[in-house]
């Protein structure tokens, strides 16, 4: 099979690097690709997606959409875990509808700030298979979440100043 790297800088205003596609026990995946769709390390949260299409640009777009969805779900679950822990700990404000809406909007806005980190496309006959990694640094995510709580400093303090938040987001 022929391995092609498709430049999509004209589509995306972010930088990316290519990766080598290799055969693994779980199929053809770039070496850095996480098949569970999400990964984090000490500096970044990453979402991963793959897609196939008859057009390489469409395959990349679909993989990008999937990687953002996977990142969104993971960050949303972590934020909700912090919020439910706060409620369990007796912090009644964390159960308020406005708190929940502010938190969900803040996390959605943060995910919209992701950048494409890496992509690769493999041509298999008449079909293109693309793999995309998007990410947001932990610092940028925290800044975006805090911005989402703008005008609600007590809610932000409640959300960000506890052990569950520090364990998951820092």
mmCIF file of C-alpha atoms in Angstrom, residues 62-159:
data_model
loop_
_atom_site.group_PDB
_atom_site.id
_atom_site.type_symbol
_atom_site.label_atom_id
_atom_site.label_comp_id
_atom_site.label_asym_id
_atom_site.label_seq_id
_atom_site.Cartn_x
_atom_site.Cartn_y
_atom_site.Cartn_z
ATOM 1 C CA UNK A 62 -13.885 13.298 9.299
ATOM 2 C CA UNK A 63 -10.930 12.052 11.354
ATOM 3 C CA UNK A 64 -10.446 15.556 12.733
ATOM 4 C CA UNK A 65 -14.122 15.746 13.689
ATOM 5 C CA UNK A 66 -13.894 12.361 15.428
ATOM 6 C CA UNK A 67 -10.731 13.329 17.309
ATOM 7 C CA UNK A 68 -12.397 16.539 18.557
ATOM 8 C CA UNK A 69 -15.473 14.543 19.604
ATOM 9 C CA UNK A 70 -13.304 12.082 21.538
ATOM 10 C CA UNK A 71 -11.434 14.917 23.245
ATOM 11 C CA UNK A 72 -14.720 16.674 24.025
ATOM 12 C CA UNK A 73 -16.187 13.524 25.596
ATOM 13 C CA UNK A 74 -13.106 12.864 27.716
ATOM 14 C CA UNK A 75 -12.774 16.427 29.005
ATOM 15 C CA UNK A 76 -16.533 16.611 29.573
ATOM 16 C CA UNK A 77 -16.436 13.397 31.608
ATOM 17 C CA UNK A 78 -13.532 14.688 33.687
ATOM 18 C CA UNK A 79 -15.300 17.996 34.343
ATOM 19 C CA UNK A 80 -18.475 16.157 35.305
ATOM 20 C CA UNK A 81 -16.475 13.850 37.606
ATOM 21 C CA UNK A 82 -15.138 16.915 39.435
ATOM 22 C CA UNK A 83 -18.604 18.453 39.651
ATOM 23 C CA UNK A 84 -20.268 15.280 40.972
ATOM 24 C CA UNK A 85 -17.466 14.861 43.517
ATOM 25 C CA UNK A 86 -18.143 18.392 44.713
ATOM 26 C CA UNK A 87 -21.845 17.579 45.092
ATOM 27 C CA UNK A 88 -20.929 14.373 46.972
ATOM 28 C CA UNK A 89 -18.715 16.462 49.243
ATOM 29 C CA UNK A 90 -21.692 18.681 50.119
ATOM 30 C CA UNK A 91 -20.945 21.661 47.851
ATOM 31 C CA UNK A 92 -24.539 22.497 46.958
ATOM 32 C CA UNK A 93 -23.663 25.230 44.439
ATOM 33 C CA UNK A 94 -22.068 22.574 42.169
ATOM 34 C CA UNK A 95 -25.548 21.135 41.675
ATOM 35 C CA UNK A 96 -27.096 24.444 40.592
ATOM 36 C CA UNK A 97 -28.351 24.570 37.018
ATOM 37 C CA UNK A 98 -26.358 27.719 36.255
ATOM 38 C CA UNK A 99 -23.151 26.084 37.564
ATOM 39 C CA UNK A 100 -23.743 23.057 35.332
ATOM 40 C CA UNK A 101 -24.449 25.218 32.269
ATOM 41 C CA UNK A 102 -21.412 27.431 32.872
ATOM 42 C CA UNK A 103 -19.196 24.360 33.258
ATOM 43 C CA UNK A 104 -20.520 22.667 30.111
ATOM 44 C CA UNK A 105 -20.200 25.824 28.028
ATOM 45 C CA UNK A 106 -16.686 26.471 29.361
ATOM 46 C CA UNK A 107 -15.528 22.976 28.468
ATOM 47 C CA UNK A 108 -17.159 23.158 25.005
ATOM 48 C CA UNK A 109 -15.479 26.515 24.329
ATOM 49 C CA UNK A 110 -12.139 25.067 25.433
ATOM 50 C CA UNK A 111 -12.437 22.089 23.082
ATOM 51 C CA UNK A 112 -13.096 24.505 20.223
ATOM 52 C CA UNK A 113 -9.586 25.887 20.827
ATOM 53 C CA UNK A 114 -7.858 22.609 19.966
ATOM 54 C CA UNK A 115 -5.103 22.380 17.392
ATOM 55 C CA UNK A 116 -4.267 19.589 15.001
ATOM 56 C CA UNK A 117 -1.028 18.078 16.244
ATOM 57 C CA UNK A 118 -0.496 15.282 13.804
ATOM 58 C CA UNK A 119 -2.185 13.619 10.879
ATOM 59 C CA UNK A 120 -1.417 10.901 8.403
ATOM 60 C CA UNK A 121 -3.284 9.455 5.462
ATOM 61 C CA UNK A 122 -2.934 6.064 3.900
ATOM 62 C CA UNK A 123 -4.278 5.236 0.444
ATOM 63 C CA UNK A 124 -5.809 1.765 0.235
ATOM 64 C CA UNK A 125 -6.980 1.220 -3.338
ATOM 65 C CA UNK A 126 -9.623 3.867 -4.003
ATOM 66 C CA UNK A 127 -10.069 4.722 -0.317
ATOM 67 C CA UNK A 128 -8.119 7.037 1.954
ATOM 68 C CA UNK A 129 -7.734 6.249 5.646
ATOM 69 C CA UNK A 130 -6.760 9.213 7.811
ATOM 70 C CA UNK A 131 -5.612 9.433 11.405
ATOM 71 C CA UNK A 132 -5.704 12.727 13.282
ATOM 72 C CA UNK A 133 -4.520 13.837 16.701
ATOM 73 C CA UNK A 134 -5.855 17.101 18.108
ATOM 74 C CA UNK A 135 -4.807 18.571 21.389
ATOM 75 C CA UNK A 136 -4.938 21.373 23.866
ATOM 76 C CA UNK A 137 -2.252 22.071 26.414
ATOM 77 C CA UNK A 138 -3.249 21.740 30.031
ATOM 78 C CA UNK A 139 -2.380 25.397 30.551
ATOM 79 C CA UNK A 140 -4.604 26.502 27.656
ATOM 80 C CA UNK A 141 -7.452 24.255 28.826
ATOM 81 C CA UNK A 142 -7.282 25.714 32.333
ATOM 82 C CA UNK A 143 -7.207 29.254 30.917
ATOM 83 C CA UNK A 144 -10.201 28.507 28.692
ATOM 84 C CA UNK A 145 -12.160 26.904 31.529
ATOM 85 C CA UNK A 146 -11.446 29.864 33.791
ATOM 86 C CA UNK A 147 -12.532 32.244 31.016
ATOM 87 C CA UNK A 148 -15.783 30.282 30.768
ATOM 88 C CA UNK A 149 -16.448 31.014 34.438
ATOM 89 C CA UNK A 150 -15.852 34.750 33.836
ATOM 90 C CA UNK A 151 -18.252 36.716 36.030
ATOM 91 C CA UNK A 152 -18.580 33.776 38.424
ATOM 92 C CA UNK A 153 -15.352 33.786 40.460
ATOM 93 C CA UNK A 154 -16.886 31.822 43.352
ATOM 94 C CA UNK A 155 -17.983 29.052 41.010
ATOM 95 C CA UNK A 156 -14.507 28.925 39.450
ATOM 96 C CA UNK A 157 -12.875 28.822 42.887
ATOM 97 C CA UNK A 158 -15.216 26.020 43.935
ATOM 98 C CA UNK A 159 -14.548 24.032 40.770
#
